[in-house]
Amino acid sequence: MEKSLDYKGRWRNHTVAFRVSDEEGKLLNDLVALSGLTKQDYITRRLLCRDVVVQGNPRVYKALKNQMSAIYEELKRMESISPDNDELLYTLQVIAITLDGLKGENE
């Protein structure tokens, strides 16, 4: 069996697993897509309190477009925003931060 090394040449041979709710799983998948990282790299960086730096690429732009479209449809459906919509509000906050950072790259 060939060893699979990470970007620093370390062999990742420990498995960490945990359960999440449907809502948490969707939010996690959305955040991973917006980061442009693999799910493993995203979770590892977040667990180790490292910054997640988004590099603008076509995959990230497509994820941003899809997320904004989904949020727009959800907002059209809703009558009002309440604290119960914290996943939606958090996703909007992450998108705003990401877009602000990408805007800075283009200047």
Coordinates of N, CA, C and O in Angstrom, one line a residue:
M1 N 0.8 -1.2 0.0 CA 0.0 0.0 0.0 C 0.9 1.2 0.0 O 1.8 1.4 0.8
E2 N 0.6 2.1 -0.9 CA 1.4 3.4 -1.0 C 0.9 4.4 0.0 O -0.2 4.6 0.2
K3 N 1.9 5.1 0.6 CA 1.5 6.1 1.6 C 1.1 7.3 0.9 O 1.6 7.7 -0.1
S4 N 0.0 8.0 1.5 CA -0.5 9.2 0.9 C 0.0 10.3 1.8 O -0.4 10.4 3.0
L5 N 0.9 11.2 1.3 CA 1.4 12.3 2.1 C 0.7 13.6 1.9 O 0.1 13.8 0.8
D6 N 0.6 14.4 2.9 CA 0.0 15.7 2.8 C 1.0 16.7 2.1 O 2.1 16.3 1.8
Y7 N 0.6 18.0 2.0 CA 1.5 18.9 1.3 C 2.8 19.2 2.0 O 3.7 19.8 1.4
K8 N 2.9 18.8 3.3 CA 4.2 19.0 4.0 C 5.0 17.7 4.1 O 5.9 17.7 4.9
G9 N 4.5 16.7 3.4 CA 5.3 15.5 3.4 C 5.0 14.6 4.6 O 5.7 13.6 4.9
R10 N 3.9 14.9 5.4 CA 3.5 14.0 6.5 C 2.5 13.0 6.1 O 1.7 13.2 5.3
W11 N 2.6 11.8 6.7 CA 1.7 10.7 6.4 C 0.5 10.9 7.4 O 0.7 10.8 8.6
R12 N -0.6 11.0 6.8 CA -1.9 11.2 7.6 C -2.5 9.8 7.8 O -3.2 9.3 6.9
N13 N -2.2 9.2 8.9 CA -2.7 7.8 9.2 C -3.7 7.7 10.3 O -4.1 6.6 10.7
H14 N -4.2 8.8 10.9 CA -5.2 8.8 11.9 C -6.5 9.3 11.4 O -6.6 10.3 10.6
T15 N -7.6 8.6 11.7 CA -8.9 9.0 11.3 C -9.7 9.6 12.4 O -9.6 9.1 13.5
V16 N -10.3 10.7 12.2 CA -11.1 11.4 13.1 C -12.5 11.5 12.5 O -12.7 12.0 11.4
A17 N -13.5 11.0 13.3 CA -14.9 11.0 12.7 C -15.8 11.6 13.8 O -15.6 11.4 15.0
F18 N -16.9 12.2 13.3 CA -17.9 12.8 14.2 C -19.2 12.9 13.5 O -19.2 13.0 12.3
R19 N -20.3 13.0 14.2 CA -21.6 13.1 13.6 C -22.1 14.6 13.7 O -21.8 15.3 14.6
V20 N -22.8 15.0 12.7 CA -23.5 16.3 12.7 C -24.9 16.2 12.2 O -25.3 15.2 11.6
S21 N -25.7 17.2 12.5 CA -27.1 17.2 12.1 C -27.2 17.5 10.6 O -26.2 17.9 10.0
D22 N -28.3 17.3 10.0 CA -28.5 17.7 8.6 C -28.2 19.2 8.4 O -27.5 19.5 7.4
E23 N -28.6 20.0 9.3 CA -28.4 21.5 9.1 C -26.9 21.8 9.3 O -26.3 22.5 8.5
E24 N -26.2 21.1 10.2 CA -24.8 21.4 10.4 C -24.0 20.8 9.2 O -23.0 21.4 8.8
G25 N -24.4 19.7 8.7 CA -23.8 19.1 7.5 C -23.9 20.0 6.3 O -22.9 20.2 5.5
K26 N -25.1 20.5 6.1 CA -25.3 21.5 5.0 C -24.4 22.7 5.1 O -23.8 23.1 4.2
L27 N -24.4 23.3 6.3 CA -23.6 24.5 6.6 C -22.1 24.2 6.4 O -21.4 24.9 5.7
L28 N -21.7 23.0 6.9 CA -20.3 22.6 6.7 C -19.9 22.5 5.2 O -18.9 23.0 4.7
N29 N -20.8 21.8 4.4 CA -20.6 21.6 3.0 C -20.5 23.0 2.3 O -19.7 23.2 1.4
D30 N -21.4 23.9 2.7 CA -21.4 25.2 2.1 C -20.1 26.0 2.4 O -19.6 26.6 1.5
L31 N -19.7 25.9 3.6 CA -18.4 26.6 4.0 C -17.2 26.0 3.3 O -16.3 26.7 2.9
V32 N -17.2 24.7 3.1 CA -16.1 24.0 2.4 C -16.1 24.5 1.0 O -15.1 24.8 0.4
A33 N -17.3 24.5 0.3 CA -17.4 24.9 -1.1 C -16.9 26.4 -1.2 O -16.2 26.7 -2.2
L34 N -17.3 27.2 -0.3 CA -16.9 28.6 -0.4 C -15.4 28.8 -0.1 O -14.8 29.8 -0.6
S35 N -14.8 27.9 0.6 CA -13.3 28.1 0.9 C -12.4 27.7 -0.3 O -11.3 28.1 -0.4
G36 N -12.9 26.8 -1.1 CA -12.1 26.3 -2.2 C -11.2 25.2 -1.8 O -10.4 24.7 -2.6
L37 N -11.2 24.7 -0.5 CA -10.4 23.7 0.0 C -11.1 22.4 0.0 O -12.3 22.3 -0.2
T38 N -10.4 21.3 0.2 CA -11.0 20.0 0.4 C -11.7 20.0 1.8 O -11.3 20.8 2.7
K39 N -12.6 19.1 2.0 CA -13.3 19.1 3.3 C -12.3 18.8 4.4 O -12.3 19.3 5.5
Q40 N -11.4 17.8 4.1 CA -10.4 17.4 5.1 C -9.5 18.6 5.5 O -9.3 18.9 6.6
D41 N -9.0 19.4 4.5 CA -8.2 20.5 4.8 C -8.9 21.6 5.5 O -8.4 22.2 6.4
Y42 N -10.2 21.9 5.1 CA -11.0 22.9 5.8 C -11.2 22.5 7.3 O -10.9 23.3 8.1
I43 N -11.6 21.3 7.5 CA -11.9 20.9 8.9 C -10.6 20.9 9.7 O -10.6 21.4 10.9
T44 N -9.5 20.4 9.1 CA -8.2 20.4 9.9 C -7.8 21.8 10.2 O -7.4 22.1 11.4
R45 N -7.9 22.7 9.3 CA -7.5 24.1 9.6 C -8.4 24.7 10.7 O -7.9 25.4 11.6
R46 N -9.7 24.5 10.6 CA -10.6 25.1 11.6 C -10.4 24.4 13.0 O -10.4 25.2 14.0
L47 N -10.2 23.1 13.0 CA -10.0 22.5 14.3 C -8.7 22.9 15.0 O -8.6 23.0 16.2
L48 N -7.7 23.2 14.2 CA -6.4 23.7 14.7 C -6.3 25.2 14.8 O -5.2 25.7 15.0
C49 N -7.4 25.9 14.7 CA -7.5 27.3 14.8 C -6.6 28.1 13.9 O -6.0 29.1 14.2
R50 N -6.5 27.6 12.7 CA -5.7 28.2 11.7 C -6.6 29.0 10.7 O -7.8 28.6 10.6
D51 N -6.1 30.0 10.1 CA -6.9 30.8 9.2 C -7.2 30.0 7.9 O -6.4 29.2 7.4
V52 N -8.4 30.2 7.4 CA -8.8 29.6 6.2 C -8.8 30.8 5.2 O -9.6 31.7 5.2
V53 N -7.8 30.7 4.3 CA -7.5 31.8 3.3 C -8.1 31.3 2.0 O -7.7 30.3 1.5
V54 N -9.0 32.1 1.5 CA -9.7 31.7 0.2 C -8.9 32.3 -0.9 O -8.7 33.5 -1.0
Q55 N -8.5 31.4 -1.9 CA -7.9 31.8 -3.1 C -8.9 31.9 -4.2 O -9.6 30.8 -4.4
G56 N -9.1 33.0 -4.8 CA -10.1 33.1 -5.9 C -9.8 32.2 -7.1 O -8.7 32.2 -7.6
N57 N -10.7 31.3 -7.4 CA -10.5 30.5 -8.6 C -12.0 30.2 -9.1 O -12.9 30.5 -8.5
P58 N -12.1 29.6 -10.3 CA -13.4 29.3 -10.8 C -14.3 28.5 -9.9 O -15.5 28.8 -9.9
R59 N -13.7 27.6 -9.2 CA -14.5 26.8 -8.3 C -15.2 27.6 -7.2 O -16.3 27.4 -6.8
V60 N -14.4 28.5 -6.6 CA -14.9 29.4 -5.5 C -15.9 30.3 -6.1 O -17.0 30.5 -5.5
Y61 N -15.7 30.9 -7.3 CA -16.7 31.8 -7.8 C -18.0 31.1 -8.1 O -19.1 31.6 -7.9
K62 N -17.9 29.9 -8.6 CA -19.1 29.1 -8.9 C -19.8 28.8 -7.6 O -21.1 28.9 -7.5
A63 N -19.1 28.4 -6.5 CA -19.7 28.2 -5.2 C -20.4 29.5 -4.7 O -21.5 29.4 -4.1
L64 N -19.7 30.6 -4.8 CA -20.3 31.9 -4.4 C -21.6 32.2 -5.2 O -22.7 32.5 -4.6
K65 N -21.6 32.0 -6.5 CA -22.8 32.2 -7.3 C -23.9 31.3 -6.9 O -25.1 31.7 -6.7
N66 N -23.6 30.0 -6.7 CA -24.6 29.0 -6.3 C -25.2 29.3 -4.9 O -26.4 29.2 -4.7
Q67 N -24.4 29.7 -4.0 CA -24.8 30.1 -2.6 C -25.7 31.3 -2.7 O -26.7 31.3 -2.0
M68 N -25.3 32.3 -3.4 CA -26.1 33.5 -3.5 C -27.5 33.2 -4.1 O -28.5 33.8 -3.7
S69 N -27.5 32.4 -5.1 CA -28.7 32.0 -5.8 C -29.6 31.3 -4.8 O -30.8 31.5 -4.7
A70 N -29.1 30.3 -4.0 CA -29.9 29.6 -3.0 C -30.4 30.5 -1.9 O -31.5 30.4 -1.5
I71 N -29.6 31.4 -1.5 CA -30.0 32.4 -0.4 C -31.1 33.3 -1.0 O -32.0 33.6 -0.3
Y72 N -30.9 33.7 -2.2 CA -32.0 34.6 -2.8 C -33.3 33.8 -2.8 O -34.3 34.4 -2.5
E73 N -33.3 32.6 -3.3 CA -34.5 31.8 -3.3 C -35.1 31.6 -1.9 O -36.3 31.7 -1.7
E74 N -34.3 31.4 -0.9 CA -34.7 31.2 0.5 C -35.3 32.5 1.0 O -36.3 32.5 1.7
L75 N -34.7 33.6 0.7 CA -35.2 34.9 1.2 C -36.5 35.3 0.5 O -37.4 35.8 1.2
K76 N -36.7 34.9 -0.8 CA -38.0 35.1 -1.4 C -39.1 34.3 -0.8 O -40.2 34.7 -0.7
R77 N -38.7 33.1 -0.3 CA -39.7 32.2 0.3 C -40.1 32.6 1.7 O -41.2 32.5 2.2
M78 N -39.2 33.3 2.4 CA -39.4 33.6 3.8 C -40.2 34.9 4.0 O -40.2 35.8 3.1
E79 N -41.0 34.9 5.1 CA -41.7 36.2 5.4 C -40.9 37.1 6.2 O -41.0 38.3 6.1
S80 N -40.1 36.6 7.1 CA -39.2 37.5 7.8 C -38.0 36.7 8.3 O -38.0 35.4 8.3
I81 N -36.9 37.4 8.6 CA -35.7 36.7 9.2 C -35.8 36.8 10.7 O -36.0 37.8 11.2
S82 N -35.5 35.7 11.3 CA -35.5 35.6 12.7 C -34.2 34.9 13.2 O -33.5 34.4 12.4
P83 N -33.9 35.0 14.5 CA -32.7 34.3 15.0 C -32.7 32.8 14.7 O -31.7 32.1 14.8
D84 N -33.9 32.2 14.4 CA -33.9 30.8 14.0 C -33.2 30.5 12.7 O -32.9 29.4 12.4
N85 N -32.9 31.5 11.9 CA -32.2 31.4 10.6 C -30.8 31.6 10.8 O -30.1 32.2 9.9
D86 N -30.2 31.2 11.9 CA -28.8 31.5 12.1 C -27.8 30.9 11.1 O -26.8 31.5 10.8
E87 N -28.1 29.7 10.5 CA -27.3 29.1 9.5 C -27.2 30.0 8.3 O -26.2 30.2 7.7
L88 N -28.4 30.5 7.9 CA -28.5 31.3 6.7 C -27.8 32.7 6.9 O -27.0 33.1 6.1
L89 N -27.9 33.2 8.1 CA -27.2 34.5 8.4 C -25.7 34.3 8.5 O -25.0 35.1 8.0
Y90 N -25.3 33.2 9.0 CA -23.9 32.9 9.1 C -23.3 32.7 7.7 O -22.2 33.2 7.4
T91 N -24.0 32.0 6.8 CA -23.5 31.8 5.5 C -23.4 33.1 4.7 O -22.5 33.4 4.0
L92 N -24.4 34.0 4.9 CA -24.4 35.3 4.3 C -23.1 36.1 4.8 O -22.5 36.8 4.0
Q93 N -22.8 36.0 6.1 CA -21.7 36.7 6.7 C -20.4 36.1 6.0 O -19.5 36.9 5.7
V94 N -20.3 34.8 5.9 CA -19.1 34.2 5.3 C -18.9 34.7 3.8 O -17.8 35.0 3.4
I95 N -20.1 34.7 3.1 CA -20.0 35.2 1.7 C -19.6 36.6 1.6 O -18.8 37.0 0.8
A96 N -20.1 37.5 2.5 CA -19.7 38.9 2.5 C -18.2 39.1 2.8 O -17.5 39.8 2.1
I97 N -17.7 38.3 3.7 CA -16.3 38.4 4.0 C -15.4 37.9 2.9 O -14.4 38.5 2.5
T98 N -15.9 36.8 2.2 CA -15.1 36.2 1.1 C -15.1 37.2 -0.1 O -14.1 37.4 -0.7
L99 N -16.3 37.8 -0.4 CA -16.4 38.7 -1.5 C -15.5 39.9 -1.2 O -14.9 40.5 -2.1
D100 N -15.5 40.4 0.0 CA -14.7 41.6 0.4 C -13.2 41.2 0.2 O -12.5 42.1 -0.4
G101 N -12.8 40.1 0.5 CA -11.4 39.7 0.4 C -11.1 39.5 -1.1 O -10.0 39.9 -1.5
L102 N -12.0 38.9 -1.9 CA -11.7 38.8 -3.3 C -11.7 40.1 -4.0 O -10.9 40.3 -5.0
K103 N -12.5 41.1 -3.6 CA -12.5 42.4 -4.1 C -11.1 43.0 -3.9 O -10.6 43.7 -4.8
G104 N -10.5 42.8 -2.8 CA -9.2 43.3 -2.4 C -8.1 42.8 -3.3 O -7.1 43.4 -3.6
E105 N -8.3 41.5 -3.8 CA -7.3 40.9 -4.7 C -7.3 41.6 -6.0 O -6.3 41.6 -6.7
N106 N -8.5 42.0 -6.5 CA -8.6 42.6 -7.8 C -8.1 44.1 -7.9 O -8.0 44.6 -9.0
E107 N -7.9 44.7 -6.8 CA -7.5 46.1 -6.8 C -6.0 46.3 -6.9 O -5.2 45.4 -6.8

